[in-house]
Amino acid sequence: MIQFAAMAASAAVGVGKAIAGEIAASASKTAGATQTGATTGTAASLKARKTSTEFEKMFLEQSLDRLTKSEGTDGPMGENGTGGDVYRSMLTKEYAGQIVKSGGVGIADQVYKEMMRMQEAGGAAKA
């Protein structure tokens, strides 16, 4: 499980860098338009937290989906027909949501920290 978390964290950092760039660009546009610097920082922080949590949930959904699929005719969720796929998809989304609600596996925190670090570095370079 620790190898899985390390792999997830390294994948999350790459995605986090791209997301942080988008947030920094969005925050700078918003700051120039109507908001003060403090309000923009708070809004960007909240947006980064939400985005990192959604990323962790999506990553867990895909991971759990792969874990529950089988190659045979009778998988862990029953028959592998169309109905089984729909049920499995709904079940893995709920599992992922509950894992994130209970604190997650740490991916969201690492992505959030990286996004904030990159945003601060981008703000310092512009100043």
mmCIF file of C-alpha atoms in Angstrom:
data_model
loop_
_atom_site.group_PDB
_atom_site.id
_atom_site.type_symbol
_atom_site.label_atom_id
_atom_site.label_comp_id
_atom_site.label_asym_id
_atom_site.label_seq_id
_atom_site.Cartn_x
_atom_site.Cartn_y
_atom_site.Cartn_z
ATOM 1 C CA MET A 1 0.000 0.000 0.000
ATOM 2 C CA ILE A 2 2.914 2.361 0.685
ATOM 3 C CA GLN A 3 4.271 1.842 -2.843
ATOM 4 C CA PHE A 4 0.802 2.701 -4.148
ATOM 5 C CA ALA A 5 0.757 5.931 -2.117
ATOM 6 C CA ALA A 6 4.221 6.909 -3.331
ATOM 7 C CA MET A 7 3.226 6.312 -6.944
ATOM 8 C CA ALA A 8 0.025 8.282 -6.429
ATOM 9 C CA ALA A 9 1.920 11.161 -4.859
ATOM 10 C CA SER A 10 4.401 11.415 -7.734
ATOM 11 C CA ALA A 11 1.570 11.344 -10.280
ATOM 12 C CA ALA A 12 -0.310 13.946 -8.290
ATOM 13 C CA VAL A 13 2.654 16.325 -8.243
ATOM 14 C CA GLY A 14 2.755 16.425 -12.037
ATOM 15 C CA VAL A 15 -0.947 17.132 -12.288
ATOM 16 C CA GLY A 16 -0.712 19.562 -9.379
ATOM 17 C CA LYS A 17 1.884 21.641 -11.224
ATOM 18 C CA ALA A 18 -0.443 22.086 -14.175
ATOM 19 C CA ILE A 19 -3.381 22.931 -11.915
ATOM 20 C CA ALA A 20 -1.288 25.380 -9.883
ATOM 21 C CA GLY A 21 -0.380 27.249 -13.058
ATOM 22 C CA GLU A 22 -4.041 27.579 -13.961
ATOM 23 C CA ILE A 23 -4.949 28.749 -10.458
ATOM 24 C CA ALA A 24 -2.128 31.296 -10.413
ATOM 25 C CA ALA A 25 -3.250 32.680 -13.777
ATOM 26 C CA SER A 26 -6.861 32.805 -12.608
ATOM 27 C CA ALA A 27 -5.908 34.451 -9.322
ATOM 28 C CA SER A 28 -3.839 37.141 -11.029
ATOM 29 C CA LYS A 29 -6.708 37.959 -13.404
ATOM 30 C CA THR A 30 -9.147 38.170 -10.498
ATOM 31 C CA ALA A 31 -6.777 40.326 -8.454
ATOM 32 C CA GLY A 32 -6.457 42.825 -11.269
ATOM 33 C CA ALA A 33 -10.189 42.969 -11.825
ATOM 34 C CA THR A 34 -12.016 43.424 -8.516
ATOM 35 C CA GLN A 35 -10.473 41.785 -5.460
ATOM 36 C CA THR A 36 -7.744 42.771 -3.032
ATOM 37 C CA GLY A 37 -4.592 40.683 -2.642
ATOM 38 C CA ALA A 38 -5.715 39.083 0.654
ATOM 39 C CA THR A 39 -9.100 38.077 -0.705
ATOM 40 C CA THR A 40 -7.524 36.657 -3.849
ATOM 41 C CA GLY A 41 -5.103 34.592 -1.774
ATOM 42 C CA THR A 42 -7.960 33.143 0.255
ATOM 43 C CA ALA A 43 -10.059 32.423 -2.834
ATOM 44 C CA ALA A 44 -7.092 30.811 -4.579
ATOM 45 C CA SER A 45 -6.334 28.751 -1.477
ATOM 46 C CA LEU A 46 -9.920 27.501 -1.265
ATOM 47 C CA LYS A 47 -9.965 26.705 -4.974
ATOM 48 C CA ALA A 48 -6.638 24.862 -4.680
ATOM 49 C CA ARG A 49 -7.922 22.820 -1.703
ATOM 50 C CA LYS A 50 -11.095 21.869 -3.582
ATOM 51 C CA THR A 51 -9.169 20.967 -6.729
ATOM 52 C CA SER A 52 -6.649 18.829 -4.844
ATOM 53 C CA THR A 53 -9.451 16.980 -3.029
ATOM 54 C CA GLU A 54 -11.286 16.348 -6.306
ATOM 55 C CA PHE A 55 -8.056 15.064 -7.838
ATOM 56 C CA GLU A 56 -7.566 12.602 -4.979
ATOM 57 C CA LYS A 57 -11.156 11.395 -5.325
ATOM 58 C CA MET A 58 -10.753 10.906 -9.089
ATOM 59 C CA PHE A 59 -7.467 9.065 -8.603
ATOM 60 C CA LEU A 60 -9.026 6.758 -6.005
ATOM 61 C CA GLU A 61 -12.041 6.097 -8.248
ATOM 62 C CA GLN A 62 -9.807 4.960 -11.078
ATOM 63 C CA SER A 63 -7.616 2.871 -8.787
ATOM 64 C CA LEU A 64 -10.571 1.169 -7.111
ATOM 65 C CA ASP A 65 -12.195 0.552 -10.486
ATOM 66 C CA ARG A 66 -9.116 -1.346 -11.648
ATOM 67 C CA LEU A 67 -9.016 -3.326 -8.427
ATOM 68 C CA THR A 68 -12.622 -4.500 -8.756
ATOM 69 C CA LYS A 69 -12.494 -5.522 -12.434
ATOM 70 C CA SER A 70 -11.909 -9.131 -13.351
ATOM 71 C CA GLU A 71 -11.175 -11.005 -16.542
ATOM 72 C CA GLY A 72 -13.472 -13.947 -15.906
ATOM 73 C CA THR A 73 -17.227 -14.218 -16.141
ATOM 74 C CA ASP A 74 -17.818 -13.845 -12.427
ATOM 75 C CA GLY A 75 -15.944 -11.000 -10.744
ATOM 76 C CA PRO A 76 -15.987 -9.720 -7.172
ATOM 77 C CA MET A 77 -19.160 -7.716 -7.885
ATOM 78 C CA GLY A 78 -21.028 -10.501 -9.636
ATOM 79 C CA GLU A 79 -21.544 -11.004 -13.341
ATOM 80 C CA ASN A 80 -19.449 -8.769 -15.594
ATOM 81 C CA GLY A 81 -22.281 -7.658 -17.870
ATOM 82 C CA THR A 82 -23.438 -4.107 -18.516
ATOM 83 C CA GLY A 83 -25.364 -3.985 -15.259
ATOM 84 C CA GLY A 84 -22.318 -5.140 -13.323
ATOM 85 C CA ASP A 85 -20.206 -2.361 -14.827
ATOM 86 C CA VAL A 86 -22.752 0.301 -13.901
ATOM 87 C CA TYR A 87 -23.043 -0.999 -10.349
ATOM 88 C CA ARG A 88 -19.275 -1.294 -10.003
ATOM 89 C CA SER A 89 -18.812 2.291 -11.248
ATOM 90 C CA MET A 90 -21.314 3.664 -8.728
ATOM 91 C CA LEU A 91 -19.817 1.600 -5.928
ATOM 92 C CA THR A 92 -16.248 2.725 -6.603
ATOM 93 C CA LYS A 93 -17.356 6.388 -6.717
ATOM 94 C CA GLU A 94 -18.986 5.986 -3.321
ATOM 95 C CA TYR A 95 -15.959 4.182 -1.903
ATOM 96 C CA ALA A 96 -13.644 6.930 -3.178
ATOM 97 C CA GLY A 97 -15.915 9.629 -1.774
ATOM 98 C CA GLN A 98 -15.996 7.981 1.642
ATOM 99 C CA ILE A 99 -12.219 7.498 1.689
ATOM 100 C CA VAL A 100 -11.717 11.206 0.913
ATOM 101 C CA LYS A 101 -14.314 12.225 3.550
ATOM 102 C CA SER A 102 -12.530 10.136 6.172
ATOM 103 C CA GLY A 103 -9.211 11.888 5.525
ATOM 104 C CA GLY A 104 -8.057 10.346 2.271
ATOM 105 C CA VAL A 105 -4.686 8.759 1.647
ATOM 106 C CA GLY A 106 -2.620 11.967 1.619
ATOM 107 C CA ILE A 107 -2.614 12.751 -2.085
ATOM 108 C CA ALA A 108 -4.776 15.873 -1.728
ATOM 109 C CA ASP A 109 -2.541 17.345 0.980
ATOM 110 C CA GLN A 110 0.608 16.856 -1.068
ATOM 111 C CA VAL A 111 -0.980 18.269 -4.220
ATOM 112 C CA TYR A 112 -2.318 21.261 -2.249
ATOM 113 C CA LYS A 113 1.087 22.002 -0.695
ATOM 114 C CA GLU A 114 2.770 21.802 -4.095
ATOM 115 C CA MET A 115 0.154 24.066 -5.667
ATOM 116 C CA MET A 116 0.565 26.668 -2.907
ATOM 117 C CA ARG A 117 4.359 26.499 -3.159
ATOM 118 C CA MET A 118 4.228 27.023 -6.903
ATOM 119 C CA GLN A 119 1.697 29.836 -6.573
ATOM 120 C CA GLU A 120 3.879 31.636 -4.021
ATOM 121 C CA ALA A 121 6.932 31.182 -6.235
ATOM 122 C CA GLY A 122 4.985 32.589 -9.206
ATOM 123 C CA GLY A 123 3.817 35.583 -7.146
ATOM 124 C CA ALA A 124 7.357 36.304 -5.913
ATOM 125 C CA ALA A 125 8.717 36.209 -9.465
ATOM 126 C CA LYS A 126 6.144 38.769 -10.652
ATOM 127 C CA ALA A 127 6.802 41.183 -7.769
#
